[in-house]
Amino acid sequence: MLAQVSSTHIAIASVLSLACALVYYVVQLTRHELKIRRIGGVRAPRLASNPLAAAAWFFDTGRALMRNEMLEQYNSFFSAGTLECPNLIELQIFPQERYLFTRDPEHIKAVLATQFADFGKGPRFHDLWRPFLGDSIFTTDGQLWHDSRSLIRPMFVKDRVSDLATFEKWTSTLLTKLPSPGETVDIMDLLYRMTLDVTTDFLLGASVGSLNNPQSEFAKAFNDVQSIQMLLTAVGPFEVLIPRRRYNEGIQVIDRFIMPYIEQALALPQEELEKLSNSDRHFTFLHNITRYTRNRQVLRDQIIAVLLAGRDTTAATLSWAFYELSHYPEKFKKLRGEVISSVGRTRAPTYEDLKDMAYLRHTLNETLRLYPSVPYNLRGALEDTTLPTTPGHPPVSVVKGDIVFYSTLAMQRLKELYPPVSEKFADPALFSPERWEHWTPKPWQYVPFNGGPRICVGQNFAMTEMAYCMVRIIQKYDRIEYRGDWYAQQHEAEVVGKPSQGVKIALYEESVI
């Protein structure tokens, strides 16, 4: 009898609990719906509106990320789009957990600039990325973000960037690592190692020595942490299911490398730091920010953030540039012609030389058009706000706490944003630096360095480093050949998008008759 009563009670309690949970779910969903209406807008077209359907989309996205099919997955979201709202969709997993996905330049403009105060990284992003990037410029909002930007900006002024000695040092080292002409080399591997050396030299005054040590523990840990971090972000609320052991171990390796340099900087008296000037070659990024804060965690967070931005974005863009140029020998020849006519075969280029090479600039711009460095990004709604739809239709309501994902990669490949194909304007899906001779993208349709108040402070540094490296390699070699299946290449979307297969090429020196 007791067993029967107990079983009956358990069954009743279970049904009541389920009913209460269902009522709570419906009440919260209704409240969220009322918020959307009060804001004055409508919902975006929905991919999913319940936990099971939403979970399937997130797991598909995680799988696509691991298969290097993220762009196809992202673009497939917009099959749910409508004429009124073709490039913005939403996915609601819980009553107050809503995600919006866009590839519309007007939405990117809104979240980055015109409605900047309404959007930020938000608490979810901050908490998810904090183990890696801490309270740095990439994870914070408001005063913390403003303070971070103020710390970083002085080291990227023109006078610092135009001092090319660090670029020359490490580009020269890279050239010594290239094999004999005609032999196959994965130039992406060398470029990632070179930019790691450049960036650690610039930040700390001492390089990790990656070009001379291909098996660097630090470089491997840095790569591992980024891969896992991107997966954690891609699967949204299901990040708790992702194992973090390798992630945590990688962060420990990174910290073990960085912290001794921070201790050395903190050991310098404040008066000695003040005596150093920006023109002193031994005055590093770390020295500069140590003048303003003695907080070890702040120093660590800013160093890691700039290291991520400085190494990966530059190396990935250079890798894509050589990948594309290896497929178009006439474009490589044209680029080399400009380089040789500007600086000859041996002279190191000046900052002014680099700025004056139009086709070199067009080549880098075209690479960043097809392969923007950070292909996927997000902002959290800090306030109730809206995003525009097509003219004559109500905006889409965005509730405080909603997450807006945007993809510059998907946006910059939308054919409708470009002029018709003609003799002067190649298919936008193709690599064509020549298009920049007759065409300028409309505002917010080309944003390789983001835009608005958060526009990349280091973009001039990155463009100068990339141009310098390309010139020095192209001065030495007059032909490039791809070694591998050019069409098998995929876009590997970590924090920064890179070629999934590496870039295996052969370089040939100019024949001397």
Short mmCIF file of C-alpha atoms in Angstrom, two decimals:
data_model
loop_
_atom_site.label_atom_id
_atom_site.label_comp_id
_atom_site.label_asym_id
_atom_site.label_seq_id
_atom_site.Cartn_x
_atom_site.Cartn_y
_atom_site.Cartn_z
CA MET A 1 0.00 0.00 0.00
CA LEU A 2 2.77 2.41 0.98
CA ALA A 3 4.59 1.60 -2.24
CA GLN A 4 1.42 2.26 -4.23
CA VAL A 5 0.77 5.56 -2.43
CA SER A 6 4.39 6.57 -2.87
CA SER A 7 4.31 5.77 -6.60
CA THR A 8 1.03 7.67 -7.00
CA HIS A 9 2.42 10.68 -5.20
CA ILE A 10 5.57 10.65 -7.33
CA ALA A 11 3.52 10.45 -10.52
CA ILE A 12 1.26 13.33 -9.42
CA ALA A 13 4.27 15.42 -8.36
CA SER A 14 5.95 14.78 -11.70
CA VAL A 15 2.87 15.81 -13.67
CA LEU A 16 2.43 18.93 -11.54
CA SER A 17 6.12 19.86 -11.96
CA LEU A 18 5.85 19.40 -15.72
CA ALA A 19 2.67 21.46 -15.82
CA CYS A 20 4.29 24.24 -13.75
CA ALA A 21 7.34 24.26 -16.00
CA LEU A 22 5.12 24.46 -19.08
CA VAL A 23 3.09 27.31 -17.59
CA TYR A 24 6.30 29.15 -16.65
CA TYR A 25 7.65 28.65 -20.19
CA VAL A 26 4.46 29.99 -21.77
CA VAL A 27 4.30 32.97 -19.38
CA GLN A 28 7.92 33.94 -20.03
CA LEU A 29 7.49 33.51 -23.80
CA THR A 30 4.40 35.72 -23.69
CA ARG A 31 6.26 38.38 -21.72
CA HIS A 32 9.07 38.34 -24.28
CA GLU A 33 6.52 38.62 -27.10
CA LEU A 34 4.92 41.62 -25.39
CA LYS A 35 8.35 43.26 -25.06
CA ILE A 36 8.91 42.82 -28.80
CA ARG A 37 5.60 44.54 -29.53
CA ARG A 38 6.18 47.36 -27.01
CA ILE A 39 9.50 48.20 -28.68
CA GLY A 40 7.49 48.99 -31.80
CA GLY A 41 8.81 46.40 -34.19
CA VAL A 42 8.19 42.83 -35.28
CA ARG A 43 9.98 39.52 -35.17
CA ALA A 44 12.47 38.53 -37.86
CA PRO A 45 11.67 35.41 -39.91
CA ARG A 46 12.19 32.45 -37.59
CA LEU A 47 14.42 29.43 -38.11
CA ALA A 48 13.28 27.88 -34.84
CA SER A 49 11.02 28.90 -31.97
CA ASN A 50 11.38 26.00 -29.53
CA PRO A 51 14.32 24.42 -27.70
CA LEU A 52 14.45 21.19 -29.72
CA ALA A 53 14.46 22.83 -33.15
CA ALA A 54 16.92 25.50 -31.99
CA ALA A 55 19.23 22.86 -30.51
CA ALA A 56 19.34 21.07 -33.86
CA TRP A 57 20.45 24.29 -35.59
CA PHE A 58 23.19 24.95 -33.05
CA PHE A 59 24.53 21.40 -33.27
CA ASP A 60 24.47 21.60 -37.09
CA THR A 61 26.44 24.84 -36.83
CA GLY A 62 29.05 23.26 -34.57
CA ARG A 63 29.39 20.36 -37.00
CA ALA A 64 29.69 22.75 -39.96
CA LEU A 65 32.41 24.66 -38.13
CA MET A 66 34.44 21.50 -37.59
CA ARG A 67 33.97 20.52 -41.27
CA ASN A 68 35.04 23.97 -42.51
CA GLU A 69 31.58 24.55 -43.98
CA MET A 70 30.61 27.50 -41.81
CA LEU A 71 29.91 29.92 -44.66
CA GLU A 72 27.53 27.47 -46.34
CA GLN A 73 25.81 26.87 -43.00
CA TYR A 74 25.51 30.57 -42.25
CA ASN A 75 24.09 31.38 -45.68
CA SER A 76 21.60 28.51 -45.38
CA PHE A 77 19.98 30.35 -42.44
CA PHE A 78 18.59 32.93 -44.84
CA SER A 79 16.46 30.41 -46.71
CA ALA A 80 13.93 31.42 -44.05
CA GLY A 81 14.18 35.09 -45.09
CA THR A 82 11.32 37.03 -46.64
CA LEU A 83 11.07 39.84 -49.19
CA GLU A 84 10.58 42.29 -46.33
CA CYS A 85 13.50 40.88 -44.33
CA PRO A 86 15.76 38.80 -46.60
CA ASN A 87 19.06 38.96 -44.69
CA LEU A 88 18.02 38.81 -41.04
CA ILE A 89 16.60 35.74 -39.31
CA GLU A 90 16.11 34.75 -35.69
CA LEU A 91 16.31 31.66 -33.58
CA GLN A 92 14.65 31.48 -30.14
CA ILE A 93 15.79 28.66 -27.92
CA PHE A 94 14.28 29.70 -24.56
CA PRO A 95 11.69 32.38 -23.76
CA GLN A 96 14.36 34.99 -23.00
CA GLU A 97 17.23 33.60 -25.08
CA ARG A 98 17.02 34.85 -28.64
CA TYR A 99 19.66 34.97 -31.37
CA LEU A 100 19.53 37.02 -34.56
CA PHE A 101 21.75 36.38 -37.59
CA THR A 102 22.43 39.00 -40.26
CA ARG A 103 24.50 39.64 -43.37
CA ASP A 104 22.89 43.00 -44.14
CA PRO A 105 25.25 46.01 -44.34
CA GLU A 106 22.61 48.26 -42.77
CA HIS A 107 22.46 46.01 -39.73
CA ILE A 108 26.25 45.91 -39.44
CA LYS A 109 26.26 49.70 -39.69
CA ALA A 110 23.61 49.89 -36.94
CA VAL A 111 25.34 47.62 -34.42
CA LEU A 112 28.81 49.10 -35.03
CA ALA A 113 28.05 52.77 -35.51
CA THR A 114 24.66 54.45 -35.74
CA GLN A 115 23.24 52.51 -32.75
CA PHE A 116 26.58 51.92 -31.06
CA ALA A 117 25.22 52.71 -27.58
CA ASP A 118 22.53 50.02 -27.97
CA PHE A 119 24.96 47.19 -28.72
CA GLY A 120 28.13 45.86 -27.12
CA LYS A 121 29.94 42.66 -26.37
CA GLY A 122 27.52 42.07 -23.54
CA PRO A 123 27.86 39.96 -20.38
CA ARG A 124 27.49 36.55 -22.09
CA PHE A 125 30.34 37.14 -24.52
CA HIS A 126 32.49 38.63 -21.77
CA ASP A 127 31.97 35.63 -19.50
CA LEU A 128 32.59 33.12 -22.29
CA TRP A 129 35.81 34.75 -23.53
CA ARG A 130 37.16 35.95 -20.20
CA PRO A 131 39.45 32.95 -19.53
CA PHE A 132 41.29 33.71 -22.78
CA LEU A 133 41.08 37.49 -23.33
CA GLY A 134 40.12 38.66 -19.83
CA ASP A 135 38.87 42.23 -19.51
CA SER A 136 40.59 43.39 -22.69
CA ILE A 137 39.51 45.67 -25.51
CA PHE A 138 37.76 42.75 -27.26
CA THR A 139 35.56 41.62 -24.37
CA THR A 140 34.42 44.76 -22.57
CA ASP A 141 32.01 47.66 -22.97
CA GLY A 142 31.64 51.15 -21.52
CA GLN A 143 34.44 52.62 -19.43
CA LEU A 144 36.47 49.39 -19.33
CA TRP A 145 36.51 49.28 -23.13
CA HIS A 146 37.33 52.99 -23.38
CA ASP A 147 40.23 52.58 -20.93
CA SER A 148 41.58 49.61 -22.90
CA ARG A 149 41.46 51.51 -26.17
CA SER A 150 43.20 54.51 -24.59
CA LEU A 151 46.01 52.21 -23.37
CA ILE A 152 46.52 50.62 -26.77
CA ARG A 153 46.09 53.49 -29.25
CA PRO A 154 49.39 55.40 -28.62
CA MET A 155 51.51 52.49 -29.85
CA PHE A 156 49.84 52.50 -33.27
CA VAL A 157 50.45 56.11 -34.26
CA LYS A 158 52.09 56.68 -37.66
CA ASP A 159 55.57 57.36 -36.25
CA ARG A 160 55.62 53.93 -34.61
CA VAL A 161 54.16 52.05 -37.57
CA SER A 162 56.46 53.70 -40.12
CA ASP A 163 59.53 52.36 -38.29
CA LEU A 164 59.96 49.21 -40.39
CA ALA A 165 63.01 47.71 -38.65
CA THR A 166 61.02 44.97 -36.90
CA PHE A 167 59.31 43.98 -40.16
CA GLU A 168 62.66 43.86 -41.97
CA LYS A 169 64.24 41.74 -39.24
CA TRP A 170 61.62 39.02 -39.32
CA THR A 171 60.84 39.09 -43.04
CA SER A 172 64.56 38.56 -43.67
CA THR A 173 64.48 35.59 -41.32
CA LEU A 174 61.46 34.17 -43.16
CA LEU A 175 63.30 34.42 -46.49
CA THR A 176 66.10 32.25 -45.10
CA LYS A 177 63.55 29.55 -44.24
CA LEU A 178 62.19 29.26 -47.78
CA PRO A 179 63.51 26.16 -49.61
CA SER A 180 65.40 26.09 -52.87
CA PRO A 181 63.51 27.45 -55.90
CA GLY A 182 60.94 24.98 -57.21
CA GLU A 183 60.62 23.05 -53.94
CA THR A 184 57.25 22.86 -52.19
CA VAL A 185 56.71 24.91 -49.05
CA ASP A 186 53.64 25.63 -46.92
CA ILE A 187 54.02 29.39 -46.87
CA MET A 188 51.07 29.75 -44.50
CA ASP A 189 53.01 27.93 -41.79
CA LEU A 190 55.97 30.27 -42.23
CA LEU A 191 53.74 33.37 -42.30
CA TYR A 192 52.01 32.42 -39.04
CA ARG A 193 55.38 31.83 -37.41
CA MET A 194 56.79 35.09 -38.76
CA THR A 195 53.86 37.23 -37.62
CA LEU A 196 54.05 35.62 -34.17
CA ASP A 197 57.70 36.68 -34.00
CA VAL A 198 56.90 40.19 -35.25
CA THR A 199 54.07 40.65 -32.78
CA THR A 200 55.85 39.30 -29.69
CA ASP A 201 58.89 41.43 -30.59
CA PHE A 202 56.68 44.52 -30.92
CA LEU A 203 54.71 43.80 -27.74
CA LEU A 204 57.41 42.48 -25.45
CA GLY A 205 60.75 43.43 -26.98
CA ALA A 206 61.59 39.73 -27.30
CA SER A 207 60.33 37.18 -29.79
CA VAL A 208 58.96 33.74 -29.09
CA GLY A 209 61.37 32.54 -31.82
CA SER A 210 58.73 30.67 -33.78
CA LEU A 211 60.53 30.83 -37.15
CA ASN A 212 63.53 29.11 -35.61
CA ASN A 213 61.42 26.75 -33.50
CA PRO A 214 58.53 25.27 -35.52
CA GLN A 215 57.37 23.16 -32.56
CA SER A 216 56.88 26.13 -30.21
CA GLU A 217 54.73 25.09 -27.24
CA PHE A 218 53.33 28.63 -27.03
CA ALA A 219 52.25 28.71 -30.69
CA LYS A 220 50.50 25.34 -30.41
CA ALA A 221 48.68 26.38 -27.24
CA PHE A 222 47.61 29.67 -28.82
CA ASN A 223 46.16 27.82 -31.82
CA ASP A 224 44.38 25.24 -29.66
CA VAL A 225 42.75 27.85 -27.43
CA GLN A 226 41.45 29.81 -30.43
CA SER A 227 39.93 26.72 -32.07
CA ILE A 228 38.09 25.71 -28.93
CA GLN A 229 37.02 29.29 -28.19
CA MET A 230 35.38 29.60 -31.60
CA LEU A 231 33.55 26.29 -31.10
CA LEU A 232 32.30 27.44 -27.69
CA THR A 233 30.91 30.57 -29.33
CA ALA A 234 29.35 28.78 -32.30
CA VAL A 235 27.26 26.35 -30.23
CA GLY A 236 25.63 29.13 -28.22
CA PRO A 237 23.91 27.97 -25.03
CA PHE A 238 25.31 24.45 -25.44
CA GLU A 239 28.90 25.56 -24.77
CA VAL A 240 28.65 23.87 -21.35
CA LEU A 241 28.79 20.51 -23.16
CA ILE A 242 32.20 21.20 -24.74
CA PRO A 243 35.20 19.68 -22.86
CA ARG A 244 37.60 22.38 -21.69
CA ARG A 245 40.67 20.49 -20.50
CA ARG A 246 42.82 21.29 -23.57
CA TYR A 247 41.49 24.86 -23.52
CA ASN A 248 42.46 25.42 -19.87
CA GLU A 249 45.87 23.79 -20.33
CA GLY A 250 46.52 26.01 -23.36
CA ILE A 251 45.71 29.15 -21.39
CA GLN A 252 48.16 28.05 -18.67
CA VAL A 253 50.90 27.68 -21.32
CA ILE A 254 50.13 31.16 -22.69
CA ASP A 255 50.26 32.72 -19.22
CA ARG A 256 53.55 30.98 -18.37
CA PHE A 257 55.11 32.59 -21.43
CA ILE A 258 53.66 36.09 -20.95
CA MET A 259 53.92 36.65 -17.19
CA PRO A 260 57.76 36.77 -16.86
CA TYR A 261 57.87 39.69 -19.32
CA ILE A 262 55.22 41.48 -17.31
CA GLU A 263 57.24 40.97 -14.12
CA GLN A 264 60.34 42.40 -15.84
CA ALA A 265 58.41 45.50 -16.92
CA LEU A 266 56.93 45.98 -13.46
CA ALA A 267 60.44 45.75 -11.97
CA LEU A 268 61.42 48.95 -13.82
CA PRO A 269 60.97 52.07 -11.68
CA GLN A 270 58.27 54.44 -12.84
CA GLU A 271 60.90 57.14 -13.48
CA GLU A 272 62.78 54.83 -15.87
CA LEU A 273 59.60 54.01 -17.77
CA GLU A 274 58.86 57.71 -18.09
CA LYS A 275 62.33 58.37 -19.52
CA LEU A 276 61.67 55.95 -22.36
CA SER A 277 60.07 57.61 -25.35
CA ASN A 278 58.14 56.32 -28.32
CA SER A 279 61.16 56.94 -30.52
CA ASP A 280 63.33 54.63 -28.43
CA ARG A 281 63.58 51.29 -30.21
CA HIS A 282 63.68 49.48 -26.89
CA PHE A 283 60.39 51.03 -25.82
CA THR A 284 57.80 48.30 -26.24
CA PHE A 285 54.03 48.08 -26.14
CA LEU A 286 54.35 46.49 -22.69
CA HIS A 287 56.52 49.35 -21.44
CA ASN A 288 53.96 51.85 -22.66
CA ILE A 289 50.95 50.32 -20.93
CA THR A 290 52.98 49.66 -17.76
CA ARG A 291 53.37 53.45 -17.47
CA TYR A 292 49.61 53.69 -16.89
CA THR A 293 48.77 50.58 -14.88
CA ARG A 294 50.64 48.25 -12.53
CA ASN A 295 47.82 45.70 -12.52
CA ARG A 296 49.23 42.38 -13.72
CA GLN A 297 45.88 41.07 -14.92
CA VAL A 298 45.19 44.20 -16.98
CA LEU A 299 48.65 43.99 -18.56
CA ARG A 300 48.19 40.29 -19.33
CA ASP A 301 44.74 40.77 -20.88
CA GLN A 302 45.81 43.61 -23.19
CA ILE A 303 48.94 41.77 -24.34
CA ILE A 304 46.97 38.62 -25.25
CA ALA A 305 44.29 40.62 -27.08
CA VAL A 306 46.78 42.53 -29.23
CA LEU A 307 48.78 39.36 -29.83
CA LEU A 308 45.65 37.68 -31.20
CA ALA A 309 44.86 40.65 -33.44
CA GLY A 310 48.46 41.19 -34.53
CA ARG A 311 49.48 37.66 -35.41
CA ASP A 312 46.49 35.89 -36.88
CA THR A 313 44.81 38.57 -38.96
CA THR A 314 48.04 39.45 -40.78
CA ALA A 315 49.18 35.87 -41.34
CA ALA A 316 45.77 34.72 -42.60
CA THR A 317 45.42 37.62 -45.05
CA LEU A 318 48.93 37.06 -46.44
CA SER A 319 48.19 33.34 -46.78
CA TRP A 320 44.99 34.02 -48.75
CA ALA A 321 46.83 36.55 -50.92
CA PHE A 322 49.51 34.04 -51.93
CA TYR A 323 46.87 31.36 -52.41
CA GLU A 324 44.98 33.57 -54.89
CA LEU A 325 48.09 34.92 -56.64
CA SER A 326 49.33 31.35 -57.21
CA HIS A 327 46.23 30.78 -59.37
CA TYR A 328 46.63 33.95 -61.42
CA PRO A 329 50.21 34.17 -62.77
CA GLU A 330 49.38 37.30 -64.79
CA LYS A 331 48.33 39.11 -61.60
CA PHE A 332 51.47 38.01 -59.79
CA LYS A 333 53.53 39.27 -62.76
CA LYS A 334 51.71 42.61 -62.73
CA LEU A 335 52.27 42.98 -58.99
CA ARG A 336 55.96 42.12 -59.29
CA GLY A 337 56.32 44.63 -62.10
CA GLU A 338 55.03 47.37 -59.82
CA VAL A 339 57.32 46.29 -56.98
CA ILE A 340 60.45 46.17 -59.17
CA SER A 341 59.70 49.52 -60.80
CA SER A 342 59.16 51.07 -57.34
CA VAL A 343 62.01 49.67 -55.24
CA GLY A 344 64.08 47.41 -57.49
CA ARG A 345 65.12 43.87 -56.66
CA THR A 346 66.98 44.43 -53.40
CA ARG A 347 66.24 47.80 -51.78
CA ALA A 348 64.14 47.68 -48.64
CA PRO A 349 60.90 49.65 -49.18
CA THR A 350 60.14 52.72 -47.12
CA TYR A 351 56.76 53.47 -45.58
CA GLU A 352 56.14 55.96 -48.40
CA ASP A 353 57.10 53.36 -51.04
CA LEU A 354 54.47 50.98 -49.69
CA LYS A 355 51.79 53.66 -49.69
CA ASP A 356 52.57 54.56 -53.31
CA MET A 357 52.13 51.04 -54.74
CA ALA A 358 48.53 51.10 -55.97
CA TYR A 359 48.31 47.53 -57.29
CA LEU A 360 49.81 46.18 -54.06
CA ARG A 361 47.13 48.06 -52.12
CA HIS A 362 44.43 46.76 -54.47
CA THR A 363 45.72 43.20 -54.03
CA LEU A 364 45.45 43.43 -50.24
CA ASN A 365 42.03 45.12 -50.43
CA GLU A 366 40.73 42.41 -52.75
CA THR A 367 42.06 39.69 -50.45
CA LEU A 368 40.29 41.31 -47.49
CA ARG A 369 37.10 41.66 -49.53
CA LEU A 370 36.95 37.92 -50.21
CA TYR A 371 38.48 36.87 -46.88
CA PRO A 372 37.82 39.42 -44.12
CA SER A 373 40.04 38.57 -41.17
CA VAL A 374 37.26 38.12 -38.59
CA PRO A 375 34.52 36.46 -40.65
CA TYR A 376 31.94 36.10 -37.86
CA ASN A 377 31.30 38.40 -34.95
CA LEU A 378 28.52 39.27 -32.53
CA ARG A 379 27.07 42.00 -30.39
CA GLY A 380 24.69 41.80 -27.46
CA ALA A 381 21.77 44.21 -27.13
CA LEU A 382 22.48 46.46 -24.14
CA GLU A 383 19.09 48.17 -24.48
CA ASP A 384 15.74 47.50 -26.13
CA THR A 385 16.21 48.66 -29.73
CA THR A 386 15.43 47.80 -33.37
CA LEU A 387 17.10 46.82 -36.64
CA PRO A 388 15.82 48.13 -39.99
CA THR A 389 14.07 46.06 -42.66
CA THR A 390 13.27 47.05 -46.23
CA PRO A 391 11.78 50.56 -46.74
CA GLY A 392 8.07 50.77 -45.93
CA HIS A 393 8.11 47.86 -43.48
CA PRO A 394 8.33 47.89 -39.67
CA PRO A 395 11.74 47.32 -38.06
CA VAL A 396 12.71 44.15 -36.22
CA SER A 397 12.55 44.54 -32.43
CA VAL A 398 15.68 43.61 -30.51
CA VAL A 399 15.18 43.00 -26.79
CA LYS A 400 17.87 43.81 -24.24
CA GLY A 401 19.96 40.64 -23.87
CA ASP A 402 19.36 39.37 -27.42
CA ILE A 403 22.49 38.34 -29.34
CA VAL A 404 23.08 39.60 -32.89
CA PHE A 405 25.55 37.58 -34.98
CA TYR A 406 26.88 39.25 -38.11
CA SER A 407 29.17 37.96 -40.85
CA THR A 408 31.32 40.29 -42.92
CA LEU A 409 32.37 37.22 -44.92
CA ALA A 410 28.79 36.47 -45.96
CA MET A 411 27.94 40.13 -46.48
CA GLN A 412 30.97 40.96 -48.63
CA ARG A 413 30.12 38.05 -50.95
CA LEU A 414 26.51 39.07 -51.62
CA LYS A 415 26.26 39.56 -55.39
CA GLU A 416 23.47 42.13 -55.09
CA LEU A 417 25.87 44.57 -53.45
CA TYR A 418 28.05 44.78 -56.56
CA PRO A 419 27.78 46.29 -60.06
CA PRO A 420 26.91 43.99 -62.97
CA VAL A 421 29.77 41.88 -64.30
CA SER A 422 31.57 43.64 -67.16
CA GLU A 423 35.01 43.98 -68.73
CA LYS A 424 35.98 46.35 -65.93
CA PHE A 425 34.26 44.48 -63.13
CA ALA A 426 34.84 40.76 -62.71
CA ASP A 427 32.42 38.38 -61.04
CA PRO A 428 32.52 39.37 -57.33
CA ALA A 429 33.11 35.72 -56.44
CA LEU A 430 36.50 35.92 -58.18
CA PHE A 431 39.80 37.44 -57.08
CA SER A 432 40.37 40.58 -59.14
CA PRO A 433 42.54 43.42 -57.75
CA GLU A 434 41.82 45.27 -61.01
CA ARG A 435 38.24 45.98 -59.90
CA TRP A 436 39.61 48.52 -57.40
CA GLU A 437 40.97 50.65 -60.25
CA HIS A 438 37.41 51.58 -61.30
CA TRP A 439 35.28 50.87 -58.24
CA THR A 440 34.93 52.00 -54.66
CA PRO A 441 32.65 50.02 -52.34
CA LYS A 442 29.71 51.79 -50.80
CA PRO A 443 29.95 52.60 -47.10
CA TRP A 444 29.47 49.56 -44.84
CA GLN A 445 29.66 47.08 -47.71
CA TYR A 446 33.39 46.56 -47.11
CA VAL A 447 34.41 46.45 -43.44
CA PRO A 448 37.51 44.24 -43.06
CA PHE A 449 38.57 46.12 -39.92
CA ASN A 450 35.10 46.63 -38.46
CA GLY A 451 33.85 50.21 -38.19
CA GLY A 452 32.47 52.86 -35.89
CA PRO A 453 34.05 53.59 -32.49
CA ARG A 454 35.43 50.03 -32.29
CA ILE A 455 37.25 50.20 -35.65
CA CYS A 456 40.58 48.37 -35.42
CA VAL A 457 43.28 50.64 -33.96
CA GLY A 458 45.99 48.48 -35.52
CA GLN A 459 44.78 48.43 -39.13
CA ASN A 460 47.61 50.66 -40.38
CA PHE A 461 50.14 48.44 -38.59
CA ALA A 462 48.61 45.33 -40.17
CA MET A 463 48.43 46.78 -43.69
CA THR A 464 52.03 48.02 -43.46
CA GLU A 465 53.32 44.66 -42.22
CA MET A 466 51.46 42.76 -44.94
CA ALA A 467 52.64 45.09 -47.70
CA TYR A 468 56.24 44.97 -46.47
CA CYS A 469 56.32 41.17 -46.31
CA MET A 470 54.80 40.80 -49.78
CA VAL A 471 57.26 43.24 -51.33
CA ARG A 472 60.30 41.48 -49.87
CA ILE A 473 59.14 38.05 -51.06
CA ILE A 474 58.10 39.31 -54.51
CA GLN A 475 61.43 41.11 -54.96
CA LYS A 476 63.21 37.76 -54.71
CA TYR A 477 60.85 35.53 -56.68
CA ASP A 478 59.36 36.20 -60.10
CA ARG A 479 57.04 33.20 -60.34
CA ILE A 480 54.71 31.32 -58.02
CA GLU A 481 53.12 27.91 -58.53
CA TYR A 482 50.42 26.21 -56.45
CA ARG A 483 51.25 22.68 -55.31
CA GLY A 484 48.04 20.93 -54.44
CA ASP A 485 44.36 20.89 -55.38
CA TRP A 486 43.53 24.60 -55.58
CA TYR A 487 39.78 23.90 -55.61
CA ALA A 488 39.92 21.69 -52.50
CA GLN A 489 40.78 24.67 -50.32
CA GLN A 490 38.23 25.53 -47.62
CA HIS A 491 37.71 28.48 -45.34
CA GLU A 492 38.57 27.41 -41.78
CA ALA A 493 36.67 29.72 -39.45
CA GLU A 494 38.44 30.04 -36.15
CA VAL A 495 38.48 33.47 -34.52
CA VAL A 496 40.30 34.48 -37.72
CA GLY A 497 39.47 32.77 -41.03
CA LYS A 498 42.38 30.92 -42.66
CA PRO A 499 43.00 28.40 -45.47
CA SER A 500 42.15 24.94 -44.15
CA GLN A 501 44.72 23.14 -46.32
CA GLY A 502 47.61 25.51 -45.70
CA VAL A 503 49.10 27.19 -48.79
CA LYS A 504 51.55 24.84 -50.46
CA ILE A 505 53.43 26.59 -53.24
CA ALA A 506 56.72 26.62 -55.11
CA LEU A 507 58.60 29.87 -55.70
CA TYR A 508 60.99 30.48 -58.59
CA GLU A 509 63.72 33.07 -58.79
CA GLU A 510 64.24 35.22 -61.86
CA SER A 511 66.35 33.55 -64.54
CA VAL A 512 69.63 35.33 -65.19
CA ILE A 513 70.80 35.13 -68.81
#
